């Protein structure tokens, strides 16, 4: 089965807006926290890429707001690998609020590139261990 990682998030006051709910852009930060924990759970770290002058920029974001989250709530971000083709990686997310209500859903698409030139790279060639782990995740999902 495709691994899903749940990351607890304690909602901080400064993350809320004038309406008392979490400001919409903060969910992207939470997605990043979840993505980093997902990668850690597979046994990898972004720092490995950066040491090789490689970064993984976001190329696309989708987000859908379903239920407000408020200061003082404790939520979790569920993260999984939604798509991987050797070049593009798409992570899926759900922010789960109180009473297991799905508050936000979304996805982020990434590629890996050389930091200085932003030239795209193949994950298969640059990080074969990551490629194999991601491939296994996708096979488990089908």
C-alpha positions as semicolon CSV with decimal commas, in nm:
position;residue;x (nm);y (nm);z (nm)
1;X;0,000;0,000;0,000
2;X;0,116;0,353;-0,078
3;X;0,265;0,499;0,238
4;X;0,085;0,795;0,394
5;X;0,253;1,002;0,661
6;X;0,056;1,199;0,920
7;X;0,227;1,506;1,062
8;X;0,066;1,684;1,359
9;X;0,041;2,064;1,337
10;X;-0,045;2,287;1,631
11;X;-0,217;2,596;1,495
12;X;-0,040;2,912;1,613
13;X;-0,209;3,248;1,663
14;X;0,010;3,421;1,402
15;X;-0,116;3,174;1,138
16;X;-0,469;3,311;1,159
17;X;-0,625;3,607;0,980
18;X;-0,872;3,878;1,081
19;X;-1,157;3,627;1,063
20;X;-0,986;3,403;1,319
21;X;-0,917;3,122;1,075
22;X;-0,587;2,997;0,935
23;X;-0,471;3,229;0,657
24;X;-0,494;3,041;0,325
25;X;-0,123;3,061;0,233
26;X;-0,018;2,892;0,558
27;X;-0,154;2,562;0,431
28;X;0,126;2,561;0,173
29;X;0,378;2,580;0,458
30;X;0,202;2,289;0,625
31;X;0,219;2,096;0,297
32;X;0,595;2,152;0,294
33;X;0,625;2,027;0,651
34;X;0,424;1,717;0,557
35;X;0,629;1,659;0,240
36;X;0,955;1,681;0,433
37;X;0,826;1,429;0,691
38;X;0,707;1,199;0,411
39;X;1,053;1,205;0,253
40;X;1,213;1,145;0,595
41;X;0,984;0,844;0,647
42;X;1,117;0,694;0,323
43;X;1,471;0,734;0,458
44;X;1,579;1,042;0,258
45;X;1,638;1,412;0,324
46;X;1,627;1,720;0,105
47;X;1,971;1,815;0,238
48;X;2,111;1,523;0,034
49;X;1,996;1,698;-0,282
50;X;2,121;2,039;-0,176
51;X;2,467;1,902;-0,101
52;X;2,479;1,807;-0,470
53;X;2,371;2,157;-0,583
54;X;2,023;2,022;-0,670
55;X;1,689;2,166;-0,558
56;X;1,327;2,061;-0,603
57;X;1,110;2,362;-0,691
58;X;0,731;2,357;-0,692
59;X;0,600;2,378;-1,049
60;X;0,227;2,359;-0,974
61;X;-0,006;2,380;-0,674
62;X;-0,369;2,282;-0,629
63;X;-0,552;2,351;-0,306
64;X;-0,915;2,324;-0,202
65;X;-1,050;2,474;0,120
66;X;-1,338;2,276;0,267
67;X;-1,360;2,364;0,637
68;X;-1,200;2,640;0,847
69;X;-0,920;2,569;1,093
70;X;-0,888;2,802;1,392
71;X;-0,623;2,905;1,643
72;X;-0,584;2,642;1,914
73;X;-0,688;2,353;1,690
74;X;-0,453;2,062;1,651
75;X;-0,460;1,922;1,300
76;X;-0,259;1,674;1,099
77;X;-0,131;1,686;0,746
78;X;-0,157;1,353;0,567
79;X;0,096;1,331;0,283
80;X;0,147;1,069;0,013
81;X;0,303;1,024;-0,327
82;X;0,022;1,081;-0,578
83;X;0,225;1,056;-0,901
84;X;0,583;0,992;-1,005
85;X;0,718;0,941;-1,358
86;X;1,095;0,976;-1,313
87;X;1,088;1,350;-1,386
88;X;0,778;1,493;-1,217
89;X;0,669;1,415;-0,863
90;X;0,325;1,502;-0,730
91;X;0,254;1,484;-0,358
92;X;-0,102;1,467;-0,227
93;X;-0,218;1,626;0,098
94;X;-0,513;1,633;0,332
95;X;-0,531;1,860;0,633
96;X;-0,744;1,677;0,885
97;X;-0,906;1,888;1,155
98;X;-1,103;1,823;1,469
99;X;-1,339;1,524;1,462
100;X;-1,146;1,387;1,161
101;X;-1,299;1,647;0,929
102;X;-1,103;1,695;0,607
103;X;-1,045;2,072;0,608
104;X;-0,812;2,113;0,310
105;X;-0,700;1,895;0,021
106;X;-0,427;1,965;-0,228
107;X;-0,125;1,865;-0,426
108;X;0,213;2,006;-0,524
109;X;0,412;1,914;-0,833
110;X;0,792;1,917;-0,827
111;X;1,091;1,855;-1,050
112;X;1,457;1,845;-0,957
113;X;1,695;2,097;-1,114
114;X;2,056;2,212;-1,092
115;X;2,053;2,502;-0,847
116;X;2,269;2,735;-1,058
117;X;2,106;2,679;-1,399
118;X;1,760;2,544;-1,309
119;X;1,822;2,277;-1,574
120;X;1,581;1,983;-1,513
121;X;1,729;1,649;-1,415
122;X;1,606;1,292;-1,410
123;X;1,553;1,160;-1,056
124;X;1,640;0,815;-1,192
125;X;1,990;0,929;-1,288
126;X;2,060;1,185;-1,016
127;X;1,922;0,989;-0,717
128;X;1,862;0,624;-0,811
129;X;1,772;0,525;-0,452
130;X;1,497;0,788;-0,438
131;X;1,377;0,679;-0,781
132;X;1,344;0,316;-0,668
133;X;1,164;0,411;-0,347
134;X;0,922;0,639;-0,534
135;X;0,865;0,374;-0,801
136;X;0,777;0,122;-0,527
137;X;0,533;0,371;-0,377
138;X;0,358;0,410;-0,713
139;X;0,350;0,034;-0,774
140;X;0,193;-0,016;-0,432
141;X;-0,069;0,241;-0,523
142;X;-0,178;0,068;-0,844
